[in-house]
Amino acid sequence: MPKFVKMAVREELPVGASKEVEFEGRVYALFNVDGQNAAIDGTCPHQGGPLADGPLEGCMVACPWHGWEFDVHTGKTPLGPKIKIDVFEVKVEGEDVLVLVP
Ligand code: FES
């Protein structure tokens, strides 16, 4: 059953920052895009690169290994509709950043 899990505190995610979090065997990548938090699958579907370590430009993150790009709000990529990553709902409660995990 989906549940919100605390994955960061707000000061860890200033505008333009990212954070990788492992929870129950899955890797999540959290971002702050212009004050709006986002969370996606942290493992690149190409060859497993760490998406939280990639450069963020606007709402697009580029995988640090081979440069595949993903929109952190939608999980979509300019590479086409066959490739997509999971996106997770994020909410802020006080100082806590919570992610809705499946
Ligand atoms: S592992 Fe991400 S682009 Fe290759």
PDB file of N, CA and C and ligand atoms in Angstrom:
ATOM      1  N   MET A   1       0.847  -1.193   0.000  1.00  0.00           N
ATOM      2  CA  MET A   1       0.000   0.000   0.000  1.00  0.00           C
ATOM      3  C   MET A   1       0.890   1.252   0.000  1.00  0.00           C
ATOM      4  N   PRO A   2       0.609   2.206  -0.875  1.00  0.00           N
ATOM      5  CA  PRO A   2       1.463   3.409  -0.935  1.00  0.00           C
ATOM      6  C   PRO A   2       1.472   4.166   0.389  1.00  0.00           C
ATOM      7  N   LYS A   3       2.613   4.732   0.705  1.00  0.00           N
ATOM      8  CA  LYS A   3       2.721   5.508   1.949  1.00  0.00           C
ATOM      9  C   LYS A   3       3.751   6.618   1.752  1.00  0.00           C
ATOM     10  N   PHE A   4       3.537   7.723   2.464  1.00  0.00           N
ATOM     11  CA  PHE A   4       4.512   8.810   2.427  1.00  0.00           C
ATOM     12  C   PHE A   4       5.650   8.495   3.390  1.00  0.00           C
ATOM     13  N   VAL A   5       6.869   8.644   2.898  1.00  0.00           N
ATOM     14  CA  VAL A   5       8.067   8.353   3.678  1.00  0.00           C
ATOM     15  C   VAL A   5       8.968   9.587   3.679  1.00  0.00           C
ATOM     16  N   LYS A   6       9.455   9.956   4.848  1.00  0.00           N
ATOM     17  CA  LYS A   6      10.376  11.091   4.939  1.00  0.00           C
ATOM     18  C   LYS A   6      11.705  10.713   4.290  1.00  0.00           C
ATOM     19  N   MET A   7      12.128  11.504   3.291  1.00  0.00           N
ATOM     20  CA  MET A   7      13.387  11.195   2.605  1.00  0.00           C
ATOM     21  C   MET A   7      14.401  12.321   2.708  1.00  0.00           C
ATOM     22  N   ALA A   8      13.982  13.451   3.202  1.00  0.00           N
ATOM     23  CA  ALA A   8      14.920  14.563   3.326  1.00  0.00           C
ATOM     24  C   ALA A   8      14.311  15.617   4.230  1.00  0.00           C
ATOM     25  N   VAL A   9      15.135  16.551   4.644  1.00  0.00           N
ATOM     26  CA  VAL A   9      14.628  17.769   5.259  1.00  0.00           C
ATOM     27  C   VAL A   9      14.878  18.896   4.257  1.00  0.00           C
ATOM     28  N   ARG A  10      14.073  19.931   4.349  1.00  0.00           N
ATOM     29  CA  ARG A  10      14.085  20.965   3.313  1.00  0.00           C
ATOM     30  C   ARG A  10      15.465  21.572   3.087  1.00  0.00           C
ATOM     31  N   GLU A  11      16.235  21.737   4.158  1.00  0.00           N
ATOM     32  CA  GLU A  11      17.544  22.391   3.977  1.00  0.00           C
ATOM     33  C   GLU A  11      18.523  21.535   3.160  1.00  0.00           C
ATOM     34  N   GLU A  12      18.232  20.247   3.060  1.00  0.00           N
ATOM     35  CA  GLU A  12      19.084  19.387   2.216  1.00  0.00           C
ATOM     36  C   GLU A  12      18.791  19.577   0.735  1.00  0.00           C
ATOM     37  N   LEU A  13      17.660  20.183   0.424  1.00  0.00           N
ATOM     38  CA  LEU A  13      17.236  20.321  -0.974  1.00  0.00           C
ATOM     39  C   LEU A  13      16.953  21.777  -1.328  1.00  0.00           C
ATOM     40  N   PRO A  14      17.967  22.614  -1.326  1.00  0.00           N
ATOM     41  CA  PRO A  14      17.746  23.986  -1.797  1.00  0.00           C
ATOM     42  C   PRO A  14      17.479  23.978  -3.305  1.00  0.00           C
ATOM     43  N   VAL A  15      17.075  25.088  -3.845  1.00  0.00           N
ATOM     44  CA  VAL A  15      16.771  25.185  -5.274  1.00  0.00           C
ATOM     45  C   VAL A  15      17.970  24.693  -6.099  1.00  0.00           C
ATOM     46  N   GLY A  16      17.711  23.793  -7.028  1.00  0.00           N
ATOM     47  CA  GLY A  16      18.745  23.265  -7.909  1.00  0.00           C
ATOM     48  C   GLY A  16      19.478  22.052  -7.363  1.00  0.00           C
ATOM     49  N   ALA A  17      19.138  21.647  -6.118  1.00  0.00           N
ATOM     50  CA  ALA A  17      19.852  20.532  -5.496  1.00  0.00           C
ATOM     51  C   ALA A  17      19.163  19.203  -5.787  1.00  0.00           C
ATOM     52  N   SER A  18      19.905  18.128  -5.514  1.00  0.00           N
ATOM     53  CA  SER A  18      19.344  16.792  -5.642  1.00  0.00           C
ATOM     54  C   SER A  18      19.857  15.925  -4.514  1.00  0.00           C
ATOM     55  N   LYS A  19      19.170  14.823  -4.278  1.00  0.00           N
ATOM     56  CA  LYS A  19      19.580  13.898  -3.220  1.00  0.00           C
ATOM     57  C   LYS A  19      19.157  12.495  -3.604  1.00  0.00           C
ATOM     58  N   GLU A  20      20.050  11.540  -3.400  1.00  0.00           N
ATOM     59  CA  GLU A  20      19.712  10.139  -3.629  1.00  0.00           C
ATOM     60  C   GLU A  20      19.345   9.493  -2.302  1.00  0.00           C
ATOM     61  N   VAL A  21      18.259   8.733  -2.322  1.00  0.00           N
ATOM     62  CA  VAL A  21      17.795   8.048  -1.117  1.00  0.00           C
ATOM     63  C   VAL A  21      17.479   6.606  -1.475  1.00  0.00           C
ATOM     64  N   GLU A  22      17.954   5.675  -0.647  1.00  0.00           N
ATOM     65  CA  GLU A  22      17.594   4.278  -0.845  1.00  0.00           C
ATOM     66  C   GLU A  22      16.566   3.907   0.213  1.00  0.00           C
ATOM     67  N   PHE A  23      15.488   3.292  -0.219  1.00  0.00           N
ATOM     68  CA  PHE A  23      14.451   2.893   0.723  1.00  0.00           C
ATOM     69  C   PHE A  23      13.873   1.558   0.295  1.00  0.00           C
ATOM     70  N   GLU A  24      13.925   0.618   1.182  1.00  0.00           N
ATOM     71  CA  GLU A  24      13.393  -0.730   0.940  1.00  0.00           C
ATOM     72  C   GLU A  24      13.869  -1.291  -0.395  1.00  0.00           C
ATOM     73  N   GLY A  25      15.158  -1.146  -0.655  1.00  0.00           N
ATOM     74  CA  GLY A  25      15.771  -1.762  -1.825  1.00  0.00           C
ATOM     75  C   GLY A  25      15.613  -1.005  -3.119  1.00  0.00           C
ATOM     76  N   ARG A  26      14.969   0.170  -3.056  1.00  0.00           N
ATOM     77  CA  ARG A  26      14.799   0.944  -4.273  1.00  0.00           C
ATOM     78  C   ARG A  26      15.500   2.289  -4.107  1.00  0.00           C
ATOM     79  N   VAL A  27      16.035   2.806  -5.213  1.00  0.00           N
ATOM     80  CA  VAL A  27      16.751   4.083  -5.177  1.00  0.00           C
ATOM     81  C   VAL A  27      15.838   5.178  -5.732  1.00  0.00           C
ATOM     82  N   TYR A  28      15.766   6.274  -4.991  1.00  0.00           N
ATOM     83  CA  TYR A  28      14.963   7.434  -5.384  1.00  0.00           C
ATOM     84  C   TYR A  28      15.891   8.620  -5.596  1.00  0.00           C
ATOM     85  N   ALA A  29      15.548   9.474  -6.555  1.00  0.00           N
ATOM     86  CA  ALA A  29      16.293  10.709  -6.783  1.00  0.00           C
ATOM     87  C   ALA A  29      15.343  11.872  -6.536  1.00  0.00           C
ATOM     88  N   LEU A  30      15.720  12.723  -5.582  1.00  0.00           N
ATOM     89  CA  LEU A  30      14.900  13.874  -5.234  1.00  0.00           C
ATOM     90  C   LEU A  30      15.544  15.136  -5.803  1.00  0.00           C
ATOM     91  N   PHE A  31      14.711  16.074  -6.220  1.00  0.00           N
ATOM     92  CA  PHE A  31      15.203  17.319  -6.805  1.00  0.00           C
ATOM     93  C   PHE A  31      14.381  18.493  -6.292  1.00  0.00           C
ATOM     94  N   ASN A  32      14.978  19.662  -6.381  1.00  0.00           N
ATOM     95  CA  ASN A  32      14.258  20.907  -6.148  1.00  0.00           C
ATOM     96  C   ASN A  32      14.409  21.762  -7.402  1.00  0.00           C
ATOM     97  N   VAL A  33      13.310  21.869  -8.148  1.00  0.00           N
ATOM     98  CA  VAL A  33      13.311  22.665  -9.378  1.00  0.00           C
ATOM     99  C   VAL A  33      12.567  23.970  -9.092  1.00  0.00           C
ATOM    100  N   ASP A  34      13.313  25.041  -8.978  1.00  0.00           N
ATOM    101  CA  ASP A  34      12.699  26.357  -8.736  1.00  0.00           C
ATOM    102  C   ASP A  34      11.737  26.342  -7.556  1.00  0.00           C
ATOM    103  N   GLY A  35      12.121  25.642  -6.509  1.00  0.00           N
ATOM    104  CA  GLY A  35      11.298  25.624  -5.308  1.00  0.00           C
ATOM    105  C   GLY A  35      10.259  24.522  -5.274  1.00  0.00           C
ATOM    106  N   GLN A  36      10.155  23.786  -6.356  1.00  0.00           N
ATOM    107  CA  GLN A  36       9.190  22.681  -6.394  1.00  0.00           C
ATOM    108  C   GLN A  36       9.945  21.353  -6.326  1.00  0.00           C
ATOM    109  N   ASN A  37       9.597  20.540  -5.346  1.00  0.00           N
ATOM    110  CA  ASN A  37      10.283  19.263  -5.193  1.00  0.00           C
ATOM    111  C   ASN A  37       9.726  18.215  -6.150  1.00  0.00           C
ATOM    112  N   ALA A  38      10.612  17.315  -6.558  1.00  0.00           N
ATOM    113  CA  ALA A  38      10.216  16.212  -7.428  1.00  0.00           C
ATOM    114  C   ALA A  38      10.988  14.973  -7.019  1.00  0.00           C
ATOM    115  N   ALA A  39      10.399  13.822  -7.290  1.00  0.00           N
ATOM    116  CA  ALA A  39      11.080  12.561  -6.989  1.00  0.00           C
ATOM    117  C   ALA A  39      10.852  11.586  -8.139  1.00  0.00           C
ATOM    118  N   ILE A  40      11.933  10.968  -8.584  1.00  0.00           N
ATOM    119  CA  ILE A  40      11.854   9.985  -9.662  1.00  0.00           C
ATOM    120  C   ILE A  40      12.650   8.740  -9.263  1.00  0.00           C
ATOM    121  N   ASP A  41      12.485   7.704 -10.055  1.00  0.00           N
ATOM    122  CA  ASP A  41      13.336   6.531  -9.888  1.00  0.00           C
ATOM    123  C   ASP A  41      14.788   6.986 -10.021  1.00  0.00           C
ATOM    124  N   GLY A  42      15.623   6.614  -9.075  1.00  0.00           N
ATOM    125  CA  GLY A  42      16.993   7.118  -9.065  1.00  0.00           C
ATOM    126  C   GLY A  42      17.951   6.335  -9.933  1.00  0.00           C
ATOM    127  N   THR A  43      17.455   5.266 -10.570  1.00  0.00           N
ATOM    128  CA  THR A  43      18.334   4.410 -11.362  1.00  0.00           C
ATOM    129  C   THR A  43      18.000   4.558 -12.838  1.00  0.00           C
ATOM    130  N   CYS A  44      18.965   4.962 -13.617  1.00  0.00           N
ATOM    131  CA  CYS A  44      18.745   5.174 -15.045  1.00  0.00           C
ATOM    132  C   CYS A  44      18.382   3.859 -15.740  1.00  0.00           C
ATOM    133  N   PRO A  45      17.341   3.879 -16.579  1.00  0.00           N
ATOM    134  CA  PRO A  45      16.929   2.649 -17.255  1.00  0.00           C
ATOM    135  C   PRO A  45      17.902   2.183 -18.341  1.00  0.00           C
ATOM    136  N   HIS A  46      18.877   3.019 -18.688  1.00  0.00           N
ATOM    137  CA  HIS A  46      19.850   2.607 -19.708  1.00  0.00           C
ATOM    138  C   HIS A  46      20.774   1.538 -19.132  1.00  0.00           C
ATOM    139  N   GLN A  47      21.672   1.956 -18.249  1.00  0.00           N
ATOM    140  CA  GLN A  47      22.594   0.975 -17.654  1.00  0.00           C
ATOM    141  C   GLN A  47      22.764   1.183 -16.157  1.00  0.00           C
ATOM    142  N   GLY A  48      21.794   1.843 -15.545  1.00  0.00           N
ATOM    143  CA  GLY A  48      21.804   1.930 -14.080  1.00  0.00           C
ATOM    144  C   GLY A  48      22.537   3.117 -13.493  1.00  0.00           C
ATOM    145  N   GLY A  49      22.776   4.128 -14.261  1.00  0.00           N
ATOM    146  CA  GLY A  49      23.463   5.313 -13.744  1.00  0.00           C
ATOM    147  C   GLY A  49      22.660   6.003 -12.647  1.00  0.00           C
ATOM    148  N   PRO A  50      23.371   6.708 -11.745  1.00  0.00           N
ATOM    149  CA  PRO A  50      22.720   7.372 -10.609  1.00  0.00           C
ATOM    150  C   PRO A  50      22.167   8.745 -11.006  1.00  0.00           C
ATOM    151  N   LEU A  51      20.860   8.813 -11.249  1.00  0.00           N
ATOM    152  CA  LEU A  51      20.276  10.043 -11.787  1.00  0.00           C
ATOM    153  C   LEU A  51      20.390  11.222 -10.820  1.00  0.00           C
ATOM    154  N   ALA A  52      20.449  10.974  -9.520  1.00  0.00           N
ATOM    155  CA  ALA A  52      20.569  12.096  -8.574  1.00  0.00           C
ATOM    156  C   ALA A  52      21.920  12.795  -8.709  1.00  0.00           C
ATOM    157  N   ASP A  53      22.883  12.131  -9.323  1.00  0.00           N
ATOM    158  CA  ASP A  53      24.213  12.735  -9.492  1.00  0.00           C
ATOM    159  C   ASP A  53      24.334  13.518 -10.797  1.00  0.00           C
ATOM    160  N   GLY A  54      23.294  13.513 -11.603  1.00  0.00           N
ATOM    161  CA  GLY A  54      23.367  14.182 -12.897  1.00  0.00           C
ATOM    162  C   GLY A  54      23.078  15.662 -12.791  1.00  0.00           C
ATOM    163  N   PRO A  55      23.554  16.436 -13.752  1.00  0.00           N
ATOM    164  CA  PRO A  55      23.270  17.866 -13.745  1.00  0.00           C
ATOM    165  C   PRO A  55      21.800  18.141 -14.052  1.00  0.00           C
ATOM    166  N   LEU A  56      21.259  19.127 -13.340  1.00  0.00           N
ATOM    167  CA  LEU A  56      19.853  19.510 -13.491  1.00  0.00           C
ATOM    168  C   LEU A  56      19.795  20.839 -14.227  1.00  0.00           C
ATOM    169  N   GLU A  57      19.047  20.851 -15.331  1.00  0.00           N
ATOM    170  CA  GLU A  57      18.879  22.092 -16.079  1.00  0.00           C
ATOM    171  C   GLU A  57      17.393  22.302 -16.293  1.00  0.00           C
ATOM    172  N   GLY A  58      16.854  23.315 -15.629  1.00  0.00           N
ATOM    173  CA  GLY A  58      15.403  23.436 -15.612  1.00  0.00           C
ATOM    174  C   GLY A  58      14.839  22.213 -14.925  1.00  0.00           C
ATOM    175  N   CYS A  59      13.870  21.561 -15.569  1.00  0.00           N
ATOM    176  CA  CYS A  59      13.306  20.347 -14.970  1.00  0.00           C
ATOM    177  C   CYS A  59      13.910  19.086 -15.585  1.00  0.00           C
ATOM    178  N   MET A  60      14.995  19.242 -16.354  1.00  0.00           N
ATOM    179  CA  MET A  60      15.612  18.081 -16.991  1.00  0.00           C
ATOM    180  C   MET A  60      16.899  17.687 -16.267  1.00  0.00           C
ATOM    181  N   VAL A  61      16.986  16.401 -15.932  1.00  0.00           N
ATOM    182  CA  VAL A  61      18.231  15.884 -15.374  1.00  0.00           C
ATOM    183  C   VAL A  61      18.874  14.994 -16.428  1.00  0.00           C
ATOM    184  N   ALA A  62      20.199  15.084 -16.514  1.00  0.00           N
ATOM    185  CA  ALA A  62      20.943  14.246 -17.459  1.00  0.00           C
ATOM    186  C   ALA A  62      21.686  13.172 -16.676  1.00  0.00           C
ATOM    187  N   CYS A  63      21.549  11.939 -17.109  1.00  0.00           N
ATOM    188  CA  CYS A  63      22.282  10.855 -16.448  1.00  0.00           C
ATOM    189  C   CYS A  63      23.778  11.126 -16.554  1.00  0.00           C
ATOM    190  N   PRO A  64      24.513  10.995 -15.442  1.00  0.00           N
ATOM    191  CA  PRO A  64      25.941  11.309 -15.481  1.00  0.00           C
ATOM    192  C   PRO A  64      26.775  10.301 -16.267  1.00  0.00           C
ATOM    193  N   TRP A  65      26.195   9.140 -16.599  1.00  0.00           N
ATOM    194  CA  TRP A  65      26.996   8.138 -17.309  1.00  0.00           C
ATOM    195  C   TRP A  65      27.021   8.352 -18.818  1.00  0.00           C
ATOM    196  N   HIS A  66      25.846   8.454 -19.445  1.00  0.00           N
ATOM    197  CA  HIS A  66      25.843   8.609 -20.912  1.00  0.00           C
ATOM    198  C   HIS A  66      24.905   9.698 -21.395  1.00  0.00           C
ATOM    199  N   GLY A  67      24.357  10.477 -20.456  1.00  0.00           N
ATOM    200  CA  GLY A  67      23.641  11.678 -20.851  1.00  0.00           C
ATOM    201  C   GLY A  67      22.172  11.557 -21.199  1.00  0.00           C
ATOM    202  N   TRP A  68      21.560  10.398 -20.995  1.00  0.00           N
ATOM    203  CA  TRP A  68      20.111  10.343 -21.221  1.00  0.00           C
ATOM    204  C   TRP A  68      19.443  11.360 -20.317  1.00  0.00           C
ATOM    205  N   GLU A  69      18.454  12.066 -20.879  1.00  0.00           N
ATOM    206  CA  GLU A  69      17.793  13.129 -20.125  1.00  0.00           C
ATOM    207  C   GLU A  69      16.365  12.737 -19.759  1.00  0.00           C
ATOM    208  N   PHE A  70      15.953  13.174 -18.579  1.00  0.00           N
ATOM    209  CA  PHE A  70      14.599  12.894 -18.097  1.00  0.00           C
ATOM    210  C   PHE A  70      14.009  14.149 -17.463  1.00  0.00           C
ATOM    211  N   ASP A  71      12.707  14.325 -17.707  1.00  0.00           N
ATOM    212  CA  ASP A  71      11.967  15.382 -17.033  1.00  0.00           C
ATOM    213  C   ASP A  71      11.619  14.866 -15.633  1.00  0.00           C
ATOM    214  N   VAL A  72      12.061  15.574 -14.604  1.00  0.00           N
ATOM    215  CA  VAL A  72      11.869  15.063 -13.245  1.00  0.00           C
ATOM    216  C   VAL A  72      10.418  15.198 -12.778  1.00  0.00           C
ATOM    217  N   HIS A  73       9.593  15.931 -13.524  1.00  0.00           N
ATOM    218  CA  HIS A  73       8.185  16.033 -13.151  1.00  0.00           C
ATOM    219  C   HIS A  73       7.333  14.963 -13.830  1.00  0.00           C
ATOM    220  N   THR A  74       7.720  14.565 -15.028  1.00  0.00           N
ATOM    221  CA  THR A  74       6.886  13.619 -15.784  1.00  0.00           C
ATOM    222  C   THR A  74       7.544  12.251 -15.982  1.00  0.00           C
ATOM    223  N   GLY A  75       8.863  12.166 -15.830  1.00  0.00           N
ATOM    224  CA  GLY A  75       9.576  10.920 -16.091  1.00  0.00           C
ATOM    225  C   GLY A  75       9.834  10.676 -17.565  1.00  0.00           C
ATOM    226  N   LYS A  76       9.396  11.607 -18.424  1.00  0.00           N
ATOM    227  CA  LYS A  76       9.568  11.427 -19.862  1.00  0.00           C
ATOM    228  C   LYS A  76      10.958  11.864 -20.315  1.00  0.00           C
ATOM    229  N   THR A  77      11.338  11.366 -21.480  1.00  0.00           N
ATOM    230  CA  THR A  77      12.641  11.697 -22.043  1.00  0.00           C
ATOM    231  C   THR A  77      12.481  12.083 -23.514  1.00  0.00           C
ATOM    232  N   PRO A  78      13.323  12.957 -24.015  1.00  0.00           N
ATOM    233  CA  PRO A  78      13.276  13.279 -25.451  1.00  0.00           C
ATOM    234  C   PRO A  78      13.625  12.083 -26.333  1.00  0.00           C
ATOM    235  N   LEU A  79      14.108  10.999 -25.739  1.00  0.00           N
ATOM    236  CA  LEU A  79      14.487   9.827 -26.527  1.00  0.00           C
ATOM    237  C   LEU A  79      13.276   9.087 -27.083  1.00  0.00           C
ATOM    238  N   GLY A  80      12.083   9.405 -26.566  1.00  0.00           N
ATOM    239  CA  GLY A  80      10.889   8.764 -27.119  1.00  0.00           C
ATOM    240  C   GLY A  80      10.023   8.148 -26.044  1.00  0.00           C
ATOM    241  N   PRO A  81       8.787   7.800 -26.434  1.00  0.00           N
ATOM    242  CA  PRO A  81       7.798   7.342 -25.458  1.00  0.00           C
ATOM    243  C   PRO A  81       8.043   5.940 -24.901  1.00  0.00           C
ATOM    244  N   LYS A  82       8.938   5.173 -25.550  1.00  0.00           N
ATOM    245  CA  LYS A  82       9.174   3.813 -25.042  1.00  0.00           C
ATOM    246  C   LYS A  82       9.996   3.822 -23.765  1.00  0.00           C
ATOM    247  N   ILE A  83      10.713   4.913 -23.537  1.00  0.00           N
ATOM    248  CA  ILE A  83      11.562   5.005 -22.349  1.00  0.00           C
ATOM    249  C   ILE A  83      10.935   6.005 -21.383  1.00  0.00           C
ATOM    250  N   LYS A  84      10.726   5.571 -20.166  1.00  0.00           N
ATOM    251  CA  LYS A  84      10.102   6.435 -19.164  1.00  0.00           C
ATOM    252  C   LYS A  84      10.504   5.922 -17.793  1.00  0.00           C
ATOM    253  N   ILE A  85      10.610   6.833 -16.864  1.00  0.00           N
ATOM    254  CA  ILE A  85      10.918   6.388 -15.513  1.00  0.00           C
ATOM    255  C   ILE A  85       9.780   6.771 -14.575  1.00  0.00           C
ATOM    256  N   ASP A  86       9.731   6.093 -13.447  1.00  0.00           N
ATOM    257  CA  ASP A  86       8.657   6.345 -12.480  1.00  0.00           C
ATOM    258  C   ASP A  86       8.840   7.698 -11.801  1.00  0.00           C
ATOM    259  N   VAL A  87       7.716   8.345 -11.562  1.00  0.00           N
ATOM    260  CA  VAL A  87       7.672   9.623 -10.856  1.00  0.00           C
ATOM    261  C   VAL A  87       6.845   9.409  -9.594  1.00  0.00           C
ATOM    262  N   PHE A  88       7.262  10.035  -8.529  1.00  0.00           N
ATOM    263  CA  PHE A  88       6.577   9.845  -7.245  1.00  0.00           C
ATOM    264  C   PHE A  88       6.099  11.185  -6.695  1.00  0.00           C
ATOM    265  N   GLU A  89       4.932  11.154  -6.089  1.00  0.00           N
ATOM    266  CA  GLU A  89       4.379  12.375  -5.489  1.00  0.00           C
ATOM    267  C   GLU A  89       5.236  12.799  -4.299  1.00  0.00           C
ATOM    268  N   VAL A  90       5.424  14.091  -4.166  1.00  0.00           N
ATOM    269  CA  VAL A  90       6.215  14.637  -3.059  1.00  0.00           C
ATOM    270  C   VAL A  90       5.359  15.647  -2.312  1.00  0.00           C
ATOM    271  N   LYS A  91       5.467  15.650  -0.997  1.00  0.00           N
ATOM    272  CA  LYS A  91       4.836  16.720  -0.229  1.00  0.00           C
ATOM    273  C   LYS A  91       5.784  17.164   0.882  1.00  0.00           C
ATOM    274  N   VAL A  92       5.601  18.405   1.290  1.00  0.00           N
ATOM    275  CA  VAL A  92       6.427  18.968   2.358  1.00  0.00           C
ATOM    276  C   VAL A  92       5.533  19.175   3.568  1.00  0.00           C
ATOM    277  N   GLU A  93       6.011  18.657   4.700  1.00  0.00           N
ATOM    278  CA  GLU A  93       5.294  18.854   5.966  1.00  0.00           C
ATOM    279  C   GLU A  93       6.268  19.482   6.937  1.00  0.00           C
ATOM    280  N   GLY A  94       6.068  20.747   7.239  1.00  0.00           N
ATOM    281  CA  GLY A  94       7.030  21.434   8.096  1.00  0.00           C
ATOM    282  C   GLY A  94       8.374  21.473   7.403  1.00  0.00           C
ATOM    283  N   GLU A  95       9.381  20.880   8.026  1.00  0.00           N
ATOM    284  CA  GLU A  95      10.724  20.837   7.431  1.00  0.00           C
ATOM    285  C   GLU A  95      10.974  19.533   6.684  1.00  0.00           C
ATOM    286  N   ASP A  96      10.024  18.633   6.709  1.00  0.00           N
ATOM    287  CA  ASP A  96      10.245  17.307   6.135  1.00  0.00           C
ATOM    288  C   ASP A  96       9.768  17.224   4.688  1.00  0.00           C
ATOM    289  N   VAL A  97      10.568  16.529   3.874  1.00  0.00           N
ATOM    290  CA  VAL A  97      10.188  16.241   2.495  1.00  0.00           C
ATOM    291  C   VAL A  97       9.791  14.767   2.432  1.00  0.00           C
ATOM    292  N   LEU A  98       8.552  14.530   2.082  1.00  0.00           N
ATOM    293  CA  LEU A  98       8.040  13.166   2.063  1.00  0.00           C
ATOM    294  C   LEU A  98       7.721  12.728   0.640  1.00  0.00           C
ATOM    295  N   VAL A  99       7.989  11.465   0.376  1.00  0.00           N
ATOM    296  CA  VAL A  99       7.763  10.905  -0.953  1.00  0.00           C
ATOM    297  C   VAL A  99       6.763   9.748  -0.830  1.00  0.00           C
ATOM    298  N   LEU A 100       5.824   9.722  -1.749  1.00  0.00           N
ATOM    299  CA  LEU A 100       4.823   8.645  -1.762  1.00  0.00           C
ATOM    300  C   LEU A 100       5.435   7.429  -2.448  1.00  0.00           C
ATOM    301  N   VAL A 101       5.751   6.412  -1.659  1.00  0.00           N
ATOM    302  CA  VAL A 101       6.389   5.216  -2.225  1.00  0.00           C
ATOM    303  C   VAL A 101       5.316   4.148  -2.475  1.00  0.00           C
ATOM    304  N   PRO A 102       5.475   3.378  -3.537  1.00  0.00           N
ATOM    305  CA  PRO A 102       4.454   2.388  -3.877  1.00  0.00           C
ATOM    306  C   PRO A 102       4.445   1.208  -2.890  1.00  0.00           C
TER     307      PRO A 102
HETATM  308  S1  FES B   1      23.317   4.638 -17.631  1.00  0.00           S
HETATM  309 FE1  FES B   1      22.166   6.457 -17.837  1.00  0.00          FE
HETATM  310  S2  FES B   1      22.536   7.089 -19.848  1.00  0.00           S
HETATM  311 FE2  FES B   1      23.617   5.260 -19.678  1.00  0.00          FE
END
